């Protein structure tokens, strides 16, 4: 039902958005002074790649973006901020061709800076390719061994514990029988999570133990190749953060309220969360982008539940903070402890909010959604750079739907934020 409604909305809104895109071409466009630097970004299908592309372009950089063939019609490709679009091979199991092409692109295009806007799957292979990049290319990403630790929900908790930070109880399982015989503490509840990112299982937030939990466990793929973690369930408010660090120094920080399906961002100023993040990145002493999910307990304790060594969509809050791109500079003008200001407001994605509005049967909720759309910043659309919005919503997404239909692939929903159709077992 949800995909069908979004499909109909896309068709109905195609003519007006196309007209707006043409009209916006006649608005004046500010041209930045050229810095002579070439920047390569991956993950072009995602809004966060578009955000970085616009910021690097505003700083005078030549921006090249790359993506796999399925997303060749993604909006970022058609942004006025992008000089060139390159197609990457699918990662596959070993990722050899993917890594080789990244390095080839860096050599051929004389790339000065590579910033992977990674998916959960590509983050590791971006790091694996890092040692093979030419010497003149800075790779703004952690090493592969560190990415492996940070992306592992159990190893990450262990590392945070080593740094003396607050953590939840965590247990690793590679065998169903072992989990079935786990001794649950009567005063606690637990959340079961797959170690590897999974867009479907990650939305199953039922706490254990519950009625019939044994049958649920038996139906899950739990083995040495598919490890799961049983994590203490913490009551409280969930927040997410995005951080850019250089050699352990926190130089860019964003915090927002969070949810399992996150498509709304607004800056929150929570000193305890920021200090937890600062302590962790200082302990790492490394350079890269890192995101966290936290639960804030009523007593004020900050409890981490997940870490992602990659760009967070919360950077859409930098839509009017072009100077923040200095966080990615190795030398020259840089920033320290940069945060979005009050004028960043909040960001959202038009079709997600439109669907919620049209399917809301509560008047007060409808008013809230309408106000959010009228007062916030649509994360993709810009008057002086309109085509990403049009191609993302009216070309790339329909193209993916048609491809999935022809292949007979089952899919669950559309995520306009990351510009893709969500399928079971996807990245």
Short mmCIF file of C-alpha atoms in Angstrom, two decimals:
data_model
loop_
_atom_site.label_atom_id
_atom_site.label_comp_id
_atom_site.label_asym_id
_atom_site.label_seq_id
_atom_site.Cartn_x
_atom_site.Cartn_y
_atom_site.Cartn_z
CA UNK A 1 0.00 0.00 0.00
CA UNK A 2 2.74 2.47 0.98
CA UNK A 3 4.84 2.00 -2.22
CA UNK A 4 1.68 2.32 -4.37
CA UNK A 5 0.61 5.58 -2.70
CA UNK A 6 4.12 7.04 -3.09
CA UNK A 7 4.14 5.97 -6.76
CA UNK A 8 0.83 7.78 -7.38
CA UNK A 9 2.08 10.88 -5.56
CA UNK A 10 5.19 10.88 -7.73
CA UNK A 11 3.14 10.83 -10.92
CA UNK A 12 0.77 13.59 -9.71
CA UNK A 13 3.59 15.88 -8.64
CA UNK A 14 5.80 15.32 -11.68
CA UNK A 15 4.42 18.24 -13.79
CA UNK A 16 4.63 20.95 -11.07
CA UNK A 17 8.12 19.90 -9.94
CA UNK A 18 9.32 19.88 -13.55
CA UNK A 19 7.93 23.39 -14.03
CA UNK A 20 9.60 24.61 -10.82
CA UNK A 21 12.91 23.11 -11.97
CA UNK A 22 12.75 24.99 -15.28
CA UNK A 23 11.76 28.28 -13.61
CA UNK A 24 14.60 28.00 -11.10
CA UNK A 25 17.15 27.86 -13.94
CA UNK A 26 16.62 31.57 -14.50
CA UNK A 27 17.53 32.50 -10.92
CA UNK A 28 21.07 33.90 -10.40
CA UNK A 29 23.64 31.33 -9.29
CA UNK A 30 26.66 32.23 -7.17
CA UNK A 31 29.94 30.93 -8.60
CA UNK A 32 32.72 30.21 -6.14
CA UNK A 33 36.37 30.96 -6.76
CA UNK A 34 38.18 27.87 -8.01
CA UNK A 35 40.60 26.27 -5.54
CA UNK A 36 42.16 23.91 -8.07
CA UNK A 37 41.47 20.89 -5.84
CA UNK A 38 39.64 17.79 -7.12
CA UNK A 39 37.38 15.92 -4.71
CA UNK A 40 35.95 12.44 -5.28
CA UNK A 41 32.75 11.41 -3.48
CA UNK A 42 30.99 8.04 -3.60
CA UNK A 43 27.39 7.22 -2.66
CA UNK A 44 25.92 9.63 -5.21
CA UNK A 45 22.39 8.24 -4.77
CA UNK A 46 22.24 9.55 -1.20
CA UNK A 47 21.27 13.06 -0.12
CA UNK A 48 24.32 13.28 2.12
CA UNK A 49 26.57 12.95 -0.95
CA UNK A 50 24.67 15.77 -2.64
CA UNK A 51 25.09 17.90 0.48
CA UNK A 52 28.85 17.40 0.53
CA UNK A 53 29.10 17.97 -3.24
CA UNK A 54 27.38 21.34 -2.91
CA UNK A 55 29.62 22.35 -0.02
CA UNK A 56 32.85 21.35 -1.75
CA UNK A 57 31.71 23.11 -4.92
CA UNK A 58 30.93 26.27 -2.94
CA UNK A 59 34.52 26.13 -1.63
CA UNK A 60 35.77 26.19 -5.22
CA UNK A 61 36.60 22.50 -5.58
CA UNK A 62 36.07 20.39 -8.67
CA UNK A 63 33.66 17.66 -7.55
CA UNK A 64 33.48 14.17 -9.04
CA UNK A 65 30.82 11.73 -7.81
CA UNK A 66 30.60 7.98 -8.29
CA UNK A 67 27.88 5.36 -7.95
CA UNK A 68 26.96 1.88 -9.16
CA UNK A 69 24.95 1.37 -12.36
CA UNK A 70 21.58 0.81 -10.67
CA UNK A 71 21.68 4.42 -9.48
CA UNK A 72 23.00 6.02 -12.67
CA UNK A 73 20.00 8.39 -12.80
CA UNK A 74 20.49 9.63 -9.23
CA UNK A 75 19.91 13.33 -8.62
CA UNK A 76 23.44 14.17 -7.50
CA UNK A 77 24.72 13.33 -10.98
CA UNK A 78 22.71 16.25 -12.39
CA UNK A 79 23.67 18.81 -9.75
CA UNK A 80 25.34 22.01 -10.92
CA UNK A 81 27.90 21.32 -8.18
CA UNK A 82 29.14 18.17 -9.92
CA UNK A 83 31.72 18.23 -12.71
CA UNK A 84 31.78 14.53 -13.54
CA UNK A 85 29.86 11.34 -12.79
CA UNK A 86 31.57 7.94 -12.76
CA UNK A 87 30.04 4.47 -12.57
CA UNK A 88 31.52 2.01 -10.10
CA UNK A 89 31.22 -1.78 -10.37
CA UNK A 90 28.99 -3.54 -7.85
CA UNK A 91 30.97 -4.56 -4.81
CA UNK A 92 30.12 -8.24 -4.97
CA UNK A 93 31.59 -10.56 -2.36
CA UNK A 94 35.29 -9.75 -2.57
CA UNK A 95 35.05 -6.16 -3.74
CA UNK A 96 38.23 -6.41 -5.83
CA UNK A 97 36.85 -4.67 -8.93
CA UNK A 98 35.24 -1.97 -6.81
CA UNK A 99 38.48 -1.21 -4.97
CA UNK A 100 40.51 -1.28 -8.20
CA UNK A 101 38.18 1.19 -9.93
CA UNK A 102 38.27 3.62 -7.01
CA UNK A 103 42.05 3.77 -7.23
CA UNK A 104 41.91 4.03 -11.02
CA UNK A 105 39.54 6.99 -10.78
CA UNK A 106 41.83 8.71 -8.25
CA UNK A 107 44.84 8.30 -10.54
CA UNK A 108 43.11 9.23 -13.79
CA UNK A 109 41.28 12.27 -12.40
CA UNK A 110 44.23 13.41 -10.24
CA UNK A 111 42.05 13.38 -7.15
CA UNK A 112 43.36 15.39 -4.21
CA UNK A 113 40.77 14.25 -1.67
CA UNK A 114 38.60 11.13 -1.51
CA UNK A 115 35.63 11.26 0.88
CA UNK A 116 33.61 8.04 0.79
CA UNK A 117 29.91 8.63 1.40
CA UNK A 118 29.68 4.98 2.23
CA UNK A 119 26.92 2.44 2.53
CA UNK A 120 27.25 -0.08 5.37
CA UNK A 121 28.72 -2.54 2.84
CA UNK A 122 31.05 -0.20 0.98
CA UNK A 123 32.59 1.39 4.10
CA UNK A 124 34.88 -1.60 4.61
CA UNK A 125 35.95 -1.80 0.96
CA UNK A 126 36.56 1.96 0.78
CA UNK A 127 38.97 1.44 3.67
CA UNK A 128 40.45 -1.67 2.07
CA UNK A 129 41.35 0.35 -1.02
CA UNK A 130 42.87 3.16 1.04
CA UNK A 131 46.55 1.99 1.03
CA UNK A 132 46.53 1.74 -2.78
CA UNK A 133 45.49 5.32 -3.49
CA UNK A 134 48.17 7.58 -5.02
CA UNK A 135 50.30 9.51 -2.55
CA UNK A 136 48.83 12.85 -3.59
CA UNK A 137 45.31 11.69 -2.66
CA UNK A 138 44.17 12.10 0.93
CA UNK A 139 41.60 9.45 1.89
CA UNK A 140 39.30 10.86 4.55
CA UNK A 141 38.35 7.51 6.03
CA UNK A 142 39.44 5.15 8.80
CA UNK A 143 41.67 2.15 8.11
CA UNK A 144 39.92 -1.14 7.33
CA UNK A 145 40.74 -2.83 10.66
CA UNK A 146 39.19 0.08 12.55
CA UNK A 147 36.15 0.17 10.26
CA UNK A 148 35.65 -3.53 10.98
CA UNK A 149 35.61 -2.87 14.74
CA UNK A 150 33.39 0.21 14.62
CA UNK A 151 30.86 -1.38 12.28
CA UNK A 152 30.54 -4.41 14.55
CA UNK A 153 27.87 -3.68 17.19
CA UNK A 154 29.55 -5.96 19.73
CA UNK A 155 33.19 -4.99 19.12
CA UNK A 156 32.25 -1.31 19.20
CA UNK A 157 30.72 -1.67 22.68
CA UNK A 158 33.86 -3.44 23.84
CA UNK A 159 36.07 -0.64 22.52
CA UNK A 160 33.97 2.06 24.19
CA UNK A 161 34.24 0.11 27.44
CA UNK A 162 38.04 0.09 27.07
CA UNK A 163 37.92 3.89 26.79
CA UNK A 164 36.10 4.01 30.15
CA UNK A 165 32.79 5.14 28.65
CA UNK A 166 29.26 4.08 29.58
CA UNK A 167 28.00 1.07 27.60
CA UNK A 168 25.05 -1.35 27.64
CA UNK A 169 25.30 -5.08 28.41
CA UNK A 170 26.14 -6.93 25.17
CA UNK A 171 26.34 -10.62 24.17
CA UNK A 172 27.51 -12.08 20.85
CA UNK A 173 25.85 -15.16 19.29
CA UNK A 174 26.89 -17.35 16.35
CA UNK A 175 24.58 -20.24 17.17
CA UNK A 176 20.79 -20.44 17.63
CA UNK A 177 20.98 -23.08 20.35
CA UNK A 178 23.30 -20.93 22.42
CA UNK A 179 20.84 -18.04 22.21
CA UNK A 180 17.88 -20.29 23.03
CA UNK A 181 19.60 -21.30 26.28
CA UNK A 182 20.61 -17.76 27.28
CA UNK A 183 19.74 -16.92 30.90
CA UNK A 184 17.74 -13.71 30.70
CA UNK A 185 17.90 -11.50 33.77
CA UNK A 186 14.39 -11.00 35.11
CA UNK A 187 14.87 -7.27 35.69
CA UNK A 188 16.12 -6.59 32.15
CA UNK A 189 14.87 -6.62 28.57
CA UNK A 190 17.03 -7.15 25.50
CA UNK A 191 17.13 -6.21 21.82
CA UNK A 192 18.37 -8.71 19.24
CA UNK A 193 20.34 -7.20 16.35
CA UNK A 194 22.15 -8.60 13.36
CA UNK A 195 25.83 -7.62 13.38
CA UNK A 196 25.85 -6.92 9.65
CA UNK A 197 23.60 -4.06 8.56
CA UNK A 198 20.20 -5.26 7.37
CA UNK A 199 17.52 -2.75 6.25
CA UNK A 200 14.65 -5.10 7.23
CA UNK A 201 15.76 -6.80 10.46
CA UNK A 202 16.92 -3.45 11.88
CA UNK A 203 13.29 -2.33 12.11
CA UNK A 204 12.26 -5.29 14.27
CA UNK A 205 12.45 -3.73 17.72
CA UNK A 206 10.61 -6.35 19.77
CA UNK A 207 12.29 -6.91 23.12
CA UNK A 208 13.30 -10.33 24.37
CA UNK A 209 12.04 -12.40 25.99
CA UNK A 210 8.52 -12.21 24.55
CA UNK A 211 5.80 -14.73 23.83
CA UNK A 212 6.98 -17.02 21.04
CA UNK A 213 10.51 -15.61 20.98
CA UNK A 214 11.98 -19.10 20.53
CA UNK A 215 10.10 -19.57 17.24
CA UNK A 216 11.31 -16.17 16.10
CA UNK A 217 14.93 -17.07 16.87
CA UNK A 218 14.64 -20.39 15.02
CA UNK A 219 13.51 -18.51 11.90
CA UNK A 220 16.52 -16.17 11.94
CA UNK A 221 19.78 -16.77 10.00
CA UNK A 222 22.14 -17.09 12.98
CA UNK A 223 25.48 -18.80 12.33
CA UNK A 224 29.20 -18.06 12.06
CA UNK A 225 28.58 -16.12 8.81
CA UNK A 226 25.60 -14.22 10.24
CA UNK A 227 26.43 -13.14 13.77
CA UNK A 228 23.90 -11.45 16.05
CA UNK A 229 24.21 -9.43 19.23
CA UNK A 230 21.84 -9.43 22.20
CA UNK A 231 22.00 -5.97 23.68
CA UNK A 232 20.49 -4.65 26.87
CA UNK A 233 17.33 -2.66 26.13
CA UNK A 234 17.60 0.85 27.55
CA UNK A 235 14.55 3.03 28.21
CA UNK A 236 14.93 6.64 27.15
CA UNK A 237 15.14 9.09 24.25
CA UNK A 238 17.11 8.13 21.15
CA UNK A 239 19.50 10.59 19.49
CA UNK A 240 22.02 10.30 16.67
CA UNK A 241 25.23 12.18 15.96
CA UNK A 242 27.56 12.86 13.04
CA UNK A 243 31.19 13.70 13.69
CA UNK A 244 34.18 14.55 11.55
CA UNK A 245 37.46 14.02 13.35
CA UNK A 246 41.07 14.56 12.39
CA UNK A 247 43.70 12.62 14.36
CA UNK A 248 41.31 12.30 17.27
CA UNK A 249 40.25 15.95 17.35
CA UNK A 250 36.53 16.61 17.06
CA UNK A 251 36.15 19.35 14.45
CA UNK A 252 32.56 18.92 13.24
CA UNK A 253 29.62 17.73 15.33
CA UNK A 254 25.88 17.37 14.75
CA UNK A 255 23.27 15.87 17.07
CA UNK A 256 19.60 15.19 16.33
CA UNK A 257 16.66 13.22 17.65
CA UNK A 258 16.58 9.79 16.05
CA UNK A 259 14.27 6.93 15.11
CA UNK A 260 14.60 3.58 13.28
CA UNK A 261 13.46 5.18 10.01
CA UNK A 262 15.12 8.59 10.16
CA UNK A 263 14.01 11.30 7.70
CA UNK A 264 13.82 14.40 9.93
CA UNK A 265 16.71 16.32 11.47
CA UNK A 266 17.01 19.24 13.87
CA UNK A 267 20.09 20.19 15.87
CA UNK A 268 20.05 19.31 19.57
CA UNK A 269 22.55 20.72 22.04
CA UNK A 270 23.27 17.98 24.58
CA UNK A 271 26.64 18.55 26.30
CA UNK A 272 26.88 15.04 27.80
CA UNK A 273 26.41 13.42 24.41
CA UNK A 274 29.04 15.65 22.83
CA UNK A 275 31.54 14.88 25.59
CA UNK A 276 30.96 11.13 25.14
CA UNK A 277 31.66 11.51 21.41
CA UNK A 278 34.70 13.69 22.05
CA UNK A 279 36.17 11.12 24.46
CA UNK A 280 35.59 8.28 22.01
CA UNK A 281 37.17 9.95 18.97
CA UNK A 282 40.07 11.07 21.14
CA UNK A 283 40.56 7.44 22.15
CA UNK A 284 40.59 6.44 18.48
CA UNK A 285 43.10 9.13 17.52
CA UNK A 286 42.14 8.65 13.88
CA UNK A 287 40.81 10.65 10.91
CA UNK A 288 37.42 10.04 9.34
CA UNK A 289 33.68 10.39 9.66
CA UNK A 290 31.82 8.61 12.43
CA UNK A 291 28.18 8.44 13.51
CA UNK A 292 26.58 7.17 16.72
CA UNK A 293 23.16 6.23 18.03
CA UNK A 294 22.52 6.82 21.74
CA UNK A 295 19.80 6.31 24.32
CA UNK A 296 19.53 9.04 26.97
CA UNK A 297 18.29 7.64 30.27
CA UNK A 298 16.11 9.63 32.65
CA UNK A 299 19.04 9.98 35.05
CA UNK A 300 21.05 11.70 32.30
CA UNK A 301 23.30 8.76 31.46
CA UNK A 302 24.42 8.53 27.82
CA UNK A 303 24.28 4.93 26.52
CA UNK A 304 25.63 4.11 23.02
CA UNK A 305 23.76 1.47 21.05
CA UNK A 306 25.44 1.62 17.66
CA UNK A 307 28.34 3.14 15.72
CA UNK A 308 28.65 3.70 11.98
CA UNK A 309 32.06 4.73 10.52
CA UNK A 310 30.54 6.77 7.71
CA UNK A 311 28.69 9.96 6.81
CA UNK A 312 25.33 10.58 8.50
CA UNK A 313 22.31 12.15 6.79
CA UNK A 314 22.26 14.67 9.65
CA UNK A 315 24.77 16.68 7.60
CA UNK A 316 21.77 18.00 5.66
CA UNK A 317 21.61 20.48 8.57
CA UNK A 318 24.70 22.09 7.02
CA UNK A 319 22.65 23.28 4.03
CA UNK A 320 23.40 26.92 4.91
CA UNK A 321 26.79 26.36 6.57
CA UNK A 322 29.14 26.06 3.61
CA UNK A 323 32.09 27.04 5.78
CA UNK A 324 31.78 23.69 7.61
CA UNK A 325 33.46 21.96 4.67
CA UNK A 326 36.76 23.19 6.15
CA UNK A 327 36.47 20.21 8.53
CA UNK A 328 37.69 18.09 5.62
CA UNK A 329 40.78 20.23 4.93
CA UNK A 330 44.18 18.91 5.87
CA UNK A 331 45.80 22.32 5.92
CA UNK A 332 44.89 25.97 5.62
CA UNK A 333 41.67 27.33 7.02
CA UNK A 334 39.91 24.73 9.16
CA UNK A 335 37.19 24.51 11.78
CA UNK A 336 37.08 23.16 15.31
CA UNK A 337 34.01 22.02 17.23
CA UNK A 338 31.78 23.32 14.45
CA UNK A 339 28.03 22.87 14.97
CA UNK A 340 25.00 23.95 12.89
CA UNK A 341 23.54 27.23 14.13
CA UNK A 342 19.94 28.06 14.96
CA UNK A 343 19.38 29.24 11.39
CA UNK A 344 19.87 25.67 10.13
CA UNK A 345 16.29 24.96 11.24
CA UNK A 346 15.19 21.43 10.39
CA UNK A 347 15.41 19.28 7.28
CA UNK A 348 12.97 16.81 5.75
CA UNK A 349 12.21 14.96 2.49
CA UNK A 350 9.17 16.19 0.56
CA UNK A 351 7.59 12.88 -0.46
CA UNK A 352 8.00 11.28 2.96
CA UNK A 353 6.22 14.21 4.60
CA UNK A 354 3.59 14.41 1.86
CA UNK A 355 2.74 10.74 2.32
CA UNK A 356 2.47 11.19 6.08
CA UNK A 357 0.26 14.25 5.61
CA UNK A 358 -2.13 12.61 3.16
CA UNK A 359 -2.45 9.45 5.25
CA UNK A 360 -2.89 11.28 8.57
CA UNK A 361 -6.38 11.00 10.02
CA UNK A 362 -5.56 13.11 13.05
CA UNK A 363 -6.10 16.84 12.56
CA UNK A 364 -3.47 17.95 15.07
CA UNK A 365 -0.87 15.63 13.50
CA UNK A 366 -1.78 16.90 10.03
CA UNK A 367 -1.28 20.49 11.20
CA UNK A 368 2.10 19.56 12.69
CA UNK A 369 3.22 17.89 9.46
CA UNK A 370 2.07 20.82 7.33
CA UNK A 371 3.88 23.28 9.59
CA UNK A 372 7.04 21.17 9.38
CA UNK A 373 6.91 21.22 5.59
CA UNK A 374 6.28 24.96 5.45
CA UNK A 375 8.94 25.98 7.98
CA UNK A 376 11.71 23.45 7.29
CA UNK A 377 14.25 22.90 4.53
CA UNK A 378 13.56 20.19 1.96
CA UNK A 379 16.87 18.33 2.06
CA UNK A 380 17.35 17.90 -1.70
CA UNK A 381 15.73 20.88 -3.39
CA UNK A 382 17.58 24.16 -4.01
CA UNK A 383 16.34 26.96 -6.25
CA UNK A 384 19.71 27.41 -7.92
CA UNK A 385 20.26 23.63 -8.21
CA UNK A 386 16.83 22.07 -8.91
CA UNK A 387 17.58 19.01 -11.02
CA UNK A 388 18.71 16.66 -8.21
CA UNK A 389 15.21 16.85 -6.69
CA UNK A 390 13.53 16.11 -10.00
CA UNK A 391 15.83 13.26 -11.06
CA UNK A 392 15.90 11.64 -7.61
CA UNK A 393 12.14 11.49 -7.22
CA UNK A 394 10.87 11.20 -10.78
CA UNK A 395 13.59 9.32 -12.66
CA UNK A 396 15.91 7.35 -10.36
CA UNK A 397 13.28 5.92 -8.01
CA UNK A 398 10.86 4.88 -10.83
CA UNK A 399 13.82 3.40 -12.74
CA UNK A 400 14.71 1.27 -9.72
CA UNK A 401 11.09 0.16 -9.24
CA UNK A 402 10.87 -0.95 -12.88
CA UNK A 403 14.18 -2.83 -12.59
CA UNK A 404 13.02 -4.62 -9.43
CA UNK A 405 9.68 -5.47 -11.03
CA UNK A 406 11.36 -6.98 -14.10
CA UNK A 407 13.73 -8.98 -11.93
CA UNK A 408 10.90 -10.18 -9.71
CA UNK A 409 12.72 -8.76 -6.68
CA UNK A 410 10.72 -8.25 -3.49
CA UNK A 411 11.08 -4.77 -2.00
CA UNK A 412 9.60 -3.22 1.13
CA UNK A 413 9.67 0.58 0.84
CA UNK A 414 11.11 3.67 -0.82
CA UNK A 415 13.68 5.74 1.05
CA UNK A 416 13.99 9.13 -0.66
CA UNK A 417 16.71 10.14 1.79
CA UNK A 418 19.18 7.55 0.55
CA UNK A 419 17.63 7.50 -2.92
CA UNK A 420 16.89 3.82 -3.16
CA UNK A 421 14.37 1.02 -2.99
CA UNK A 422 14.81 -1.07 0.16
CA UNK A 423 15.06 -4.83 -0.41
CA UNK A 424 15.55 -7.66 2.12
CA UNK A 425 19.25 -8.38 2.53
CA UNK A 426 20.27 -5.14 0.80
CA UNK A 427 22.90 -2.67 1.96
#
